[in-house]
PDB file of C-alpha atoms in Angstrom:
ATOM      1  CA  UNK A 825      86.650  99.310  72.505  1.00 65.00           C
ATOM      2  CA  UNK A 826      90.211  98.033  73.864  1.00 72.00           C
ATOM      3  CA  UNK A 827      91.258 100.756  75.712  1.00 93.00           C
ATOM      4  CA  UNK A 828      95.238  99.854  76.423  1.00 97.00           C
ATOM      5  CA  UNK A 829      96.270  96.627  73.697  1.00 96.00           C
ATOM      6  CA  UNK A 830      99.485  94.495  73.882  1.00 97.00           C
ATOM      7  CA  UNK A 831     100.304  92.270  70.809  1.00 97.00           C
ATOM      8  CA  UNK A 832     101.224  89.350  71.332  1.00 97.00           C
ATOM      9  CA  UNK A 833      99.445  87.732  74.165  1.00 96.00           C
ATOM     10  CA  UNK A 834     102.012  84.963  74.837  1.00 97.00           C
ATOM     11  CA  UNK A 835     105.697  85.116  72.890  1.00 97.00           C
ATOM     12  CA  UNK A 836     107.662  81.808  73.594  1.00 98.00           C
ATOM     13  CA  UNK A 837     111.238  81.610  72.040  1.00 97.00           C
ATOM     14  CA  UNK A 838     114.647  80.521  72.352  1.00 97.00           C
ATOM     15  CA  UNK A 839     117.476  82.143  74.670  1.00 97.00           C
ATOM     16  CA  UNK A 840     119.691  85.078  72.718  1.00 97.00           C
ATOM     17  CA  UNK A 841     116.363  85.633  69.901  1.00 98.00           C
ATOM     18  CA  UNK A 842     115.197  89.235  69.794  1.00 98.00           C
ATOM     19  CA  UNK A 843     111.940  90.075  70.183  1.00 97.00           C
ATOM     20  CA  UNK A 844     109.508  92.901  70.138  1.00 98.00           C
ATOM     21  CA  UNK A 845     105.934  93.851  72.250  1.00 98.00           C
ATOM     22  CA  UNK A 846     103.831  96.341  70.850  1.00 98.00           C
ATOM     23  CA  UNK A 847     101.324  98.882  73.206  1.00 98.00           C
ATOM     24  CA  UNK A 848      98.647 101.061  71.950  1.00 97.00           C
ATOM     25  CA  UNK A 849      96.152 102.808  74.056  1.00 97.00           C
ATOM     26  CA  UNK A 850      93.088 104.976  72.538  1.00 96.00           C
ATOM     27  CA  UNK A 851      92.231 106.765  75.564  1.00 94.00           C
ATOM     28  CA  UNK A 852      93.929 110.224  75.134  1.00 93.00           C
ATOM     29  CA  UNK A 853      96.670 109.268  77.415  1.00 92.00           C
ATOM     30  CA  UNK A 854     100.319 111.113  77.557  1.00 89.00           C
ATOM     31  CA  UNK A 855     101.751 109.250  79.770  1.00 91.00           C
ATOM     32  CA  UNK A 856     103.032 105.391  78.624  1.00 93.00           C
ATOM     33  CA  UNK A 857     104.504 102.739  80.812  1.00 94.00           C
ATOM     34  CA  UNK A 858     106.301  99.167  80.823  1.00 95.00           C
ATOM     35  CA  UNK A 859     105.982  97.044  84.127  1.00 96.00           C
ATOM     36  CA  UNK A 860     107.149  93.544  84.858  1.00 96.00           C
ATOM     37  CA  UNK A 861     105.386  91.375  86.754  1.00 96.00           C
ATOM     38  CA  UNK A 862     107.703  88.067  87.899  1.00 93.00           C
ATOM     39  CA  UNK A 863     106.144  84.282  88.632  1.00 91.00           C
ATOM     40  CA  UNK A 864     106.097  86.155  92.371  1.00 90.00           C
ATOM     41  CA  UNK A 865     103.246  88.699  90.544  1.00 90.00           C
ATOM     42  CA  UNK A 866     105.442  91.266  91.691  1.00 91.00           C
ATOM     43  CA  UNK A 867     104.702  94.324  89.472  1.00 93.00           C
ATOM     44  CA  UNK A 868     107.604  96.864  88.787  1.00 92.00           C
ATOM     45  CA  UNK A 869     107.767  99.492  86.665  1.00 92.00           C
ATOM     46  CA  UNK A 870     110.827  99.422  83.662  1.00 94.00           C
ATOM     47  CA  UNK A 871     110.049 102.489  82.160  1.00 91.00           C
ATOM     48  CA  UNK A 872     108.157 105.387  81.373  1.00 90.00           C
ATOM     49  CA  UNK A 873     107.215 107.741  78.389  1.00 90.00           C
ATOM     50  CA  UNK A 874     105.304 111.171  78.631  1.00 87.00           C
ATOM     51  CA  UNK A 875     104.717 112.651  75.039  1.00 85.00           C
ATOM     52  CA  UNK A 876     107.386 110.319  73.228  1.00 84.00           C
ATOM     53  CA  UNK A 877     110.544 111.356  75.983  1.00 86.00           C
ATOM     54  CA  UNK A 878     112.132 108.523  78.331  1.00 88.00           C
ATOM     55  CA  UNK A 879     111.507 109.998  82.064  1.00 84.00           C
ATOM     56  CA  UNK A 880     111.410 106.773  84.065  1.00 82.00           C
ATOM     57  CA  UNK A 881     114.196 103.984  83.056  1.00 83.00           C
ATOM     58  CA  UNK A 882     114.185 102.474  86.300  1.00 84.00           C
ATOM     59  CA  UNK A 883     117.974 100.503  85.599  1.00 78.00           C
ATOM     60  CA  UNK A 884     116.812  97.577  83.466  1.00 87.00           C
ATOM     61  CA  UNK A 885     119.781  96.268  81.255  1.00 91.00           C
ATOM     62  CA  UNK A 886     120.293  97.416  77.793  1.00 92.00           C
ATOM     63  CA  UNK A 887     119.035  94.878  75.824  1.00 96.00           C
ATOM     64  CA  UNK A 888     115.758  96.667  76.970  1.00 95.00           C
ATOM     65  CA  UNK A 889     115.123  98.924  74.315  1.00 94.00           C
ATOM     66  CA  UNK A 890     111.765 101.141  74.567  1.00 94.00           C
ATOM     67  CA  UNK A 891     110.753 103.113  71.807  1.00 93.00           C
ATOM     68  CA  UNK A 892     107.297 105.655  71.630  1.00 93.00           C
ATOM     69  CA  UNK A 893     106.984 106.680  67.908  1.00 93.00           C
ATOM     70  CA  UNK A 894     103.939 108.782  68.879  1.00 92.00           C
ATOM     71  CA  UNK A 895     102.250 109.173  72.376  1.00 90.00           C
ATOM     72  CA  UNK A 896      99.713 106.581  71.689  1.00 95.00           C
ATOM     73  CA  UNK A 897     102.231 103.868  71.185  1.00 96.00           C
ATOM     74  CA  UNK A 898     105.041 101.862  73.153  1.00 96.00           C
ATOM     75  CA  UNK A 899     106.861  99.396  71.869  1.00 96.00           C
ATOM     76  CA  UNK A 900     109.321  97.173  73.742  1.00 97.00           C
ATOM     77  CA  UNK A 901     112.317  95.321  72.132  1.00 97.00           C
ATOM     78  CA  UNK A 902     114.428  92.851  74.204  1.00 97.00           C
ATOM     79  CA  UNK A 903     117.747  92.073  72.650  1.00 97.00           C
ATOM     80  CA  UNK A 904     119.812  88.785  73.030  1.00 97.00           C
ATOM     81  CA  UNK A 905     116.734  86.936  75.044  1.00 97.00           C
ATOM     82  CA  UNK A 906     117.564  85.208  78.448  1.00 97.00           C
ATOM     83  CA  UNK A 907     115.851  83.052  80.957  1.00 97.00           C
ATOM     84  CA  UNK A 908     115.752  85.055  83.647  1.00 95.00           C
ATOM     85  CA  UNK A 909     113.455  87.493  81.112  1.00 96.00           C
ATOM     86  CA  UNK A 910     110.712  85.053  81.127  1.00 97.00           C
ATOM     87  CA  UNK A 911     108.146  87.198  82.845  1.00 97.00           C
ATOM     88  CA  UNK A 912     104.506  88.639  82.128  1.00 97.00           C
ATOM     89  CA  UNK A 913     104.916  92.406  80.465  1.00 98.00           C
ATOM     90  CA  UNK A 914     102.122  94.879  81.392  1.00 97.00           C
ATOM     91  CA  UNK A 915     102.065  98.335  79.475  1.00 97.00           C
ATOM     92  CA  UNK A 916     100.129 100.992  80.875  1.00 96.00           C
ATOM     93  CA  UNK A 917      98.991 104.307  80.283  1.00 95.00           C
ATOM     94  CA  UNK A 918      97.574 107.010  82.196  1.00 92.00           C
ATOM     95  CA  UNK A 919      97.092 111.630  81.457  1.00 86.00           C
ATOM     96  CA  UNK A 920     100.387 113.204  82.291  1.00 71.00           C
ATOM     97  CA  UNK A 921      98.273 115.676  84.993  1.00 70.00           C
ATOM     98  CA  UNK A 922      95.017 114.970  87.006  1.00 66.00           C
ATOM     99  CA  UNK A 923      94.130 111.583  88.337  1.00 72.00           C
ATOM    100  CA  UNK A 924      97.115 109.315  88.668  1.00 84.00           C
ATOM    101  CA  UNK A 925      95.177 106.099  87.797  1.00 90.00           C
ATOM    102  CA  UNK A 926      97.096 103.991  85.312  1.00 93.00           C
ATOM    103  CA  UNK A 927      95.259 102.069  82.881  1.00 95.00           C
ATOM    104  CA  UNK A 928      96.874  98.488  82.243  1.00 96.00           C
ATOM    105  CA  UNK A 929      96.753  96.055  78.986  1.00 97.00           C
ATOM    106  CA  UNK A 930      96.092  92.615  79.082  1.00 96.00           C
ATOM    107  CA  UNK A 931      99.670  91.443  79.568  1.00 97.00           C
ATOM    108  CA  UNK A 932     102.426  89.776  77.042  1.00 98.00           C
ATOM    109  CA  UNK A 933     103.692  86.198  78.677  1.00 97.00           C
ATOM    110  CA  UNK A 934     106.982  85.584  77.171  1.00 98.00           C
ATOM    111  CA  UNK A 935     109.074  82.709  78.065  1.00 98.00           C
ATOM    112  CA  UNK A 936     112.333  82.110  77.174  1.00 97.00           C
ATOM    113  CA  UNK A 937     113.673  78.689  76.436  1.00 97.00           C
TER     114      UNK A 937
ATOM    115  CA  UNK B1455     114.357  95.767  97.953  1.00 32.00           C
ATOM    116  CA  UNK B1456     110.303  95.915  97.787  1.00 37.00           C
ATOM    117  CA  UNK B1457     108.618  99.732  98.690  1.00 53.00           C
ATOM    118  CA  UNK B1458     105.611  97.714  99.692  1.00 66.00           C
ATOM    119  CA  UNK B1459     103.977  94.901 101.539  1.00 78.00           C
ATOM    120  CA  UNK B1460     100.604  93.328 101.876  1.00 83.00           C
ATOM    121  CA  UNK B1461      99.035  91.191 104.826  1.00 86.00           C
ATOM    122  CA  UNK B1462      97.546  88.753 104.541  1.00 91.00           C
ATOM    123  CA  UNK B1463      98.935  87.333 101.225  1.00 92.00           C
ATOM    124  CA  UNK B1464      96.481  85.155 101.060  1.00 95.00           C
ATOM    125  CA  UNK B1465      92.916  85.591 102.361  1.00 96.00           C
ATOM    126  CA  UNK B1466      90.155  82.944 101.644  1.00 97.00           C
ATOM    127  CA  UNK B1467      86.684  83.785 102.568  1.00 97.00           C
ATOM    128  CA  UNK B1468      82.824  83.020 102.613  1.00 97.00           C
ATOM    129  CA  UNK B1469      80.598  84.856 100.136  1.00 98.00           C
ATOM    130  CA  UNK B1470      78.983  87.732 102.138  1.00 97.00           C
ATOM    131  CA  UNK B1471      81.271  88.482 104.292  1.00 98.00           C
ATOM    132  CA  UNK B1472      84.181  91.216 104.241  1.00 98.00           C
ATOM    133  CA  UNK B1473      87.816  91.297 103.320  1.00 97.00           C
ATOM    134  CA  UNK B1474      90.314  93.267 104.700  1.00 97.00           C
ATOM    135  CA  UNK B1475      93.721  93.508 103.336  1.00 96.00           C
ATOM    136  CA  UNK B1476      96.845  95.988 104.472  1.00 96.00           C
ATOM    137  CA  UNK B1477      99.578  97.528 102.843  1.00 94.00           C
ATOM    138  CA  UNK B1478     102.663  99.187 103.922  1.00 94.00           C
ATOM    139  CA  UNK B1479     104.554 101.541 102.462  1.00 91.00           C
ATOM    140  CA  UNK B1480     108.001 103.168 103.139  1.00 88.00           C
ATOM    141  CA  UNK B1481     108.469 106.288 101.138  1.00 83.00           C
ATOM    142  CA  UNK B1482     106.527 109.686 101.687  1.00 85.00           C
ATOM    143  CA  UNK B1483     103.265 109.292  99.156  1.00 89.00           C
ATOM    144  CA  UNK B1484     101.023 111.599  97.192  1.00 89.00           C
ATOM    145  CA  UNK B1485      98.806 109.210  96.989  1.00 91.00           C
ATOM    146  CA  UNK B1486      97.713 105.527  97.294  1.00 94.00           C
ATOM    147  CA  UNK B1487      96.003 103.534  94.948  1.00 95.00           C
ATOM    148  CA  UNK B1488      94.395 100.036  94.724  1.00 96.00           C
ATOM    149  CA  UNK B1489      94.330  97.671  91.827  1.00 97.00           C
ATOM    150  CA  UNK B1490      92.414  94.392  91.465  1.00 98.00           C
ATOM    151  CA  UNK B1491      93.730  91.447  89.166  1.00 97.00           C
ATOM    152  CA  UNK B1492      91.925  88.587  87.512  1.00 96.00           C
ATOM    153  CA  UNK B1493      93.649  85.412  86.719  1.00 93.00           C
ATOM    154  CA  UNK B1494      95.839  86.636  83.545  1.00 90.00           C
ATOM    155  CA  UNK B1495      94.569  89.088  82.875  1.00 93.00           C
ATOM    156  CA  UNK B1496      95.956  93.161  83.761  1.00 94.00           C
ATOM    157  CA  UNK B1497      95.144  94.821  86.625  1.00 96.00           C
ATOM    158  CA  UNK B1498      92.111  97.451  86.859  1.00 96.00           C
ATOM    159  CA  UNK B1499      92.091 100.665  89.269  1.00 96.00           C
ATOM    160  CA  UNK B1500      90.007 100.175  92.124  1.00 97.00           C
ATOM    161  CA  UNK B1501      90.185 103.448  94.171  1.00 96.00           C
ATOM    162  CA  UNK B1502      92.693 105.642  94.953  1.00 94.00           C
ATOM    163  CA  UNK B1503      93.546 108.044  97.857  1.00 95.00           C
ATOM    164  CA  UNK B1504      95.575 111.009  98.565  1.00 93.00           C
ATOM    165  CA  UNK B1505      97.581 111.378 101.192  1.00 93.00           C
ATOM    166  CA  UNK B1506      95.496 114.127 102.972  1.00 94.00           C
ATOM    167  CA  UNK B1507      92.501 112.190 102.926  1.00 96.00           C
ATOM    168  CA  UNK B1508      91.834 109.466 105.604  1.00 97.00           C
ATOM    169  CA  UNK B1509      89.219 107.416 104.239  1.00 98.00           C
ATOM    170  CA  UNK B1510      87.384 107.215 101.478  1.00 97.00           C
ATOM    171  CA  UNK B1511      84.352 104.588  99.846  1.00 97.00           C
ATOM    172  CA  UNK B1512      83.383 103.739  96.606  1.00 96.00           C
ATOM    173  CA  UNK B1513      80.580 101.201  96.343  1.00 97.00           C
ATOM    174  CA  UNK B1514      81.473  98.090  98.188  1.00 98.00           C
ATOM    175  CA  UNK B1515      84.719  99.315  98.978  1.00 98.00           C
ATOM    176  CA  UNK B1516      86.286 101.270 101.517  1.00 98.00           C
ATOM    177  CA  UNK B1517      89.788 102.492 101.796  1.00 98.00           C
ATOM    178  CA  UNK B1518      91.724 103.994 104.604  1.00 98.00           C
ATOM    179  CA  UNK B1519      95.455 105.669 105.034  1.00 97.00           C
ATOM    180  CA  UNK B1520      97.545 106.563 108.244  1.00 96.00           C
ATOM    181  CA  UNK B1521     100.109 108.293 106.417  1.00 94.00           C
ATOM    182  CA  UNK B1522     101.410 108.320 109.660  1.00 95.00           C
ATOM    183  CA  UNK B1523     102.181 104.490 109.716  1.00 95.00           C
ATOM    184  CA  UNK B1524     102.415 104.454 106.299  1.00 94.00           C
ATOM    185  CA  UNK B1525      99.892 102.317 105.881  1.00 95.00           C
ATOM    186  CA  UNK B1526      96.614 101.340 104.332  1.00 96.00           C
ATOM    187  CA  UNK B1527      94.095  98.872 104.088  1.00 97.00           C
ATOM    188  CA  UNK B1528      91.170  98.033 102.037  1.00 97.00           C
ATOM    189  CA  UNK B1529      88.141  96.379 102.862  1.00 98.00           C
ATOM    190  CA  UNK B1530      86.055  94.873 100.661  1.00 98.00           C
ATOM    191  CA  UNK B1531      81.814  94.572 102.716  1.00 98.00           C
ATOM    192  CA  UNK B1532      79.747  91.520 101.134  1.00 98.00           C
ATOM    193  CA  UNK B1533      82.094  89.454  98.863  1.00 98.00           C
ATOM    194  CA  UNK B1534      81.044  87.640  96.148  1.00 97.00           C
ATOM    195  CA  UNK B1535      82.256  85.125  94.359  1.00 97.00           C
ATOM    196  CA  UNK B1536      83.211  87.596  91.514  1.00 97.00           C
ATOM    197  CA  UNK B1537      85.790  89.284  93.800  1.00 98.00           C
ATOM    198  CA  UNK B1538      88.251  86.493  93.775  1.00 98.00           C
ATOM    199  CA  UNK B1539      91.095  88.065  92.449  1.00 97.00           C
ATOM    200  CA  UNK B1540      94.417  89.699  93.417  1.00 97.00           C
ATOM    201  CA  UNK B1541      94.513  92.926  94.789  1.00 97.00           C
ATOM    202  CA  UNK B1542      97.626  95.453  94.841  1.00 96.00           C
ATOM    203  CA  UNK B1543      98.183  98.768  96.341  1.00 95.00           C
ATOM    204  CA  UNK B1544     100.723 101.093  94.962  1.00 94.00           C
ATOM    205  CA  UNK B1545     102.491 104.123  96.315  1.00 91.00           C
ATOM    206  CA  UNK B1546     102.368 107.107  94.238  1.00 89.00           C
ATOM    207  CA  UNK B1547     104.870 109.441  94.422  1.00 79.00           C
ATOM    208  CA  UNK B1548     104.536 113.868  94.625  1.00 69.00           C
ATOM    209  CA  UNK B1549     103.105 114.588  91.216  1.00 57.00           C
ATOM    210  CA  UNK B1550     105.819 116.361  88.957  1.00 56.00           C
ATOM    211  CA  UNK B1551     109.292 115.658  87.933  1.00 52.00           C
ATOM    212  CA  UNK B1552     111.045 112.486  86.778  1.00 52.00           C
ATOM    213  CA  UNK B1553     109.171 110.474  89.710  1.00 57.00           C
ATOM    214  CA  UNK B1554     105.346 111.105  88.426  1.00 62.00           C
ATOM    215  CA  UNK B1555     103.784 108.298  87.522  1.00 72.00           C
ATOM    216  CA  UNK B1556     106.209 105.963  89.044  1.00 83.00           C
ATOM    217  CA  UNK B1557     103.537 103.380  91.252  1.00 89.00           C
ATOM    218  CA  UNK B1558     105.534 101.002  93.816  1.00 89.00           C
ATOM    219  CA  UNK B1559     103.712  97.996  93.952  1.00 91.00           C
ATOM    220  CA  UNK B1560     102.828  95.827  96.818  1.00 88.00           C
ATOM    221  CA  UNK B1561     103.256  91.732  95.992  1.00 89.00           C
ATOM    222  CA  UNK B1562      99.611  91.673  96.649  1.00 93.00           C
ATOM    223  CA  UNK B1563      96.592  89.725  98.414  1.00 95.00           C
ATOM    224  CA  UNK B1564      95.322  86.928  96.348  1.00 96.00           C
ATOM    225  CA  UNK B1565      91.502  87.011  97.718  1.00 97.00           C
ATOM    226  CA  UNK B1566      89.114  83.801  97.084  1.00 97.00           C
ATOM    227  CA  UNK B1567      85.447  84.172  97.794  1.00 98.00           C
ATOM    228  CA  UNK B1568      83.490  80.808  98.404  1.00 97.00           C
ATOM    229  CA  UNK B1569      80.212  80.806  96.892  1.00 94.00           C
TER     230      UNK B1569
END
């Protein structure tokens, strides 16, 4: 069983479309994250959920919009789609106490045209 | 700019022999954790250590941190061809707070094992 899921696997679209991501993780988990990971593979962290409530937005511009309807779900919507957004998207997940490991999906590819 | 930084970034090696990659960090840790990942695909916990541990081994792979330096390395005994990936270590910050869960990222070691 998929553990953490990302849907889709690869988005391509046009500059200023909006576009959503969607995260779901089965293991348990209260603790959701969004990371991007440039053409560099380097890997930072956008934002964070514990039990639905923003407590990481690390300042990533508006058109970022995260939204947790329950704690095994994060969704990311990107308004008004630009180049530089082109990226791979990782969500993540991991228990809000214990063993800090984070538990990763397979990654969203968007690129922006 | 980037919390931390990984030496070699690239390593390419023989199967059967051992890789050792670094990592520097710059802010006071919890702990330290290492991630492996696979040609598009996400990354997968590897180990992690806490800051008042030194070393620490699981299976083929040993892990050390000189909190001290603020540094780490991993080294990875008898490669195989299976461990070509790229591997990240992150900095986790004191548990608690707005700041818990919130892993700095190294750009990484892209590792290639021979067969």
């Amino acid at each position: 069983d998929t553990a953490v899921s990302q849907t889709p696997k690869y988005l391509v679209t046009q500059m200023g479309n909006d576009k959503s991501i969607k995260c779901e993780q089965n293991l348990g988990h209260d603790t959701m994250y969004w990371y991007k990971q440039d053409s560099k593979k380097f890997l930072k962290i956008m934002f964070s959920y514990n039990n639905k409530e923003l407590i990481i937005n690390e300042t990533v511009p508006n058109r970022f919009s995260p939204k947790s309807p329950d704690k095994a779900h994060l969704n990311l919507h990107i308004n008004s789609l630009e180049l530089g957004d082109s990226a791979v998207y990782f969500c993540a997940s991991s228990q809000a106490s214990g063993s800090p490991e984070q538990y990763f999906g397979p990654g969203t590819r968007l690129t922006v045209t | 700019s980037q919390q931390g930084e990984e030496d070699p970034q690239a390593l390419s090696i023989q199967e059967g022999e051992n890789a050792t990659m670094n990592c520097s960090y710059k802010t006071s840790i919890n702990n330290l954790q290492w991630y492996r990942q696979n040609s598009g695909r996400g990354l997968v916990h590897l180990i992690l250590i806490r800051s008042n541990e030194r070393e620490k081994h699981s299976g083929r792979l040993r892990v050390t941190l000189d909190t001290s330096k603020k540094s780490s390395s991993l080294l990875i005994t008898a490669s195989r061809a299976a461990d070509t990936a790229s591997y990240f270590c992150a900095a986790g910050p004191n548990a608690g707070g707005t700041s818990y869960g919130k892993l700095t990222f190294g750009q990484g070691t892209i590792l290639t094992v021979h067969p």
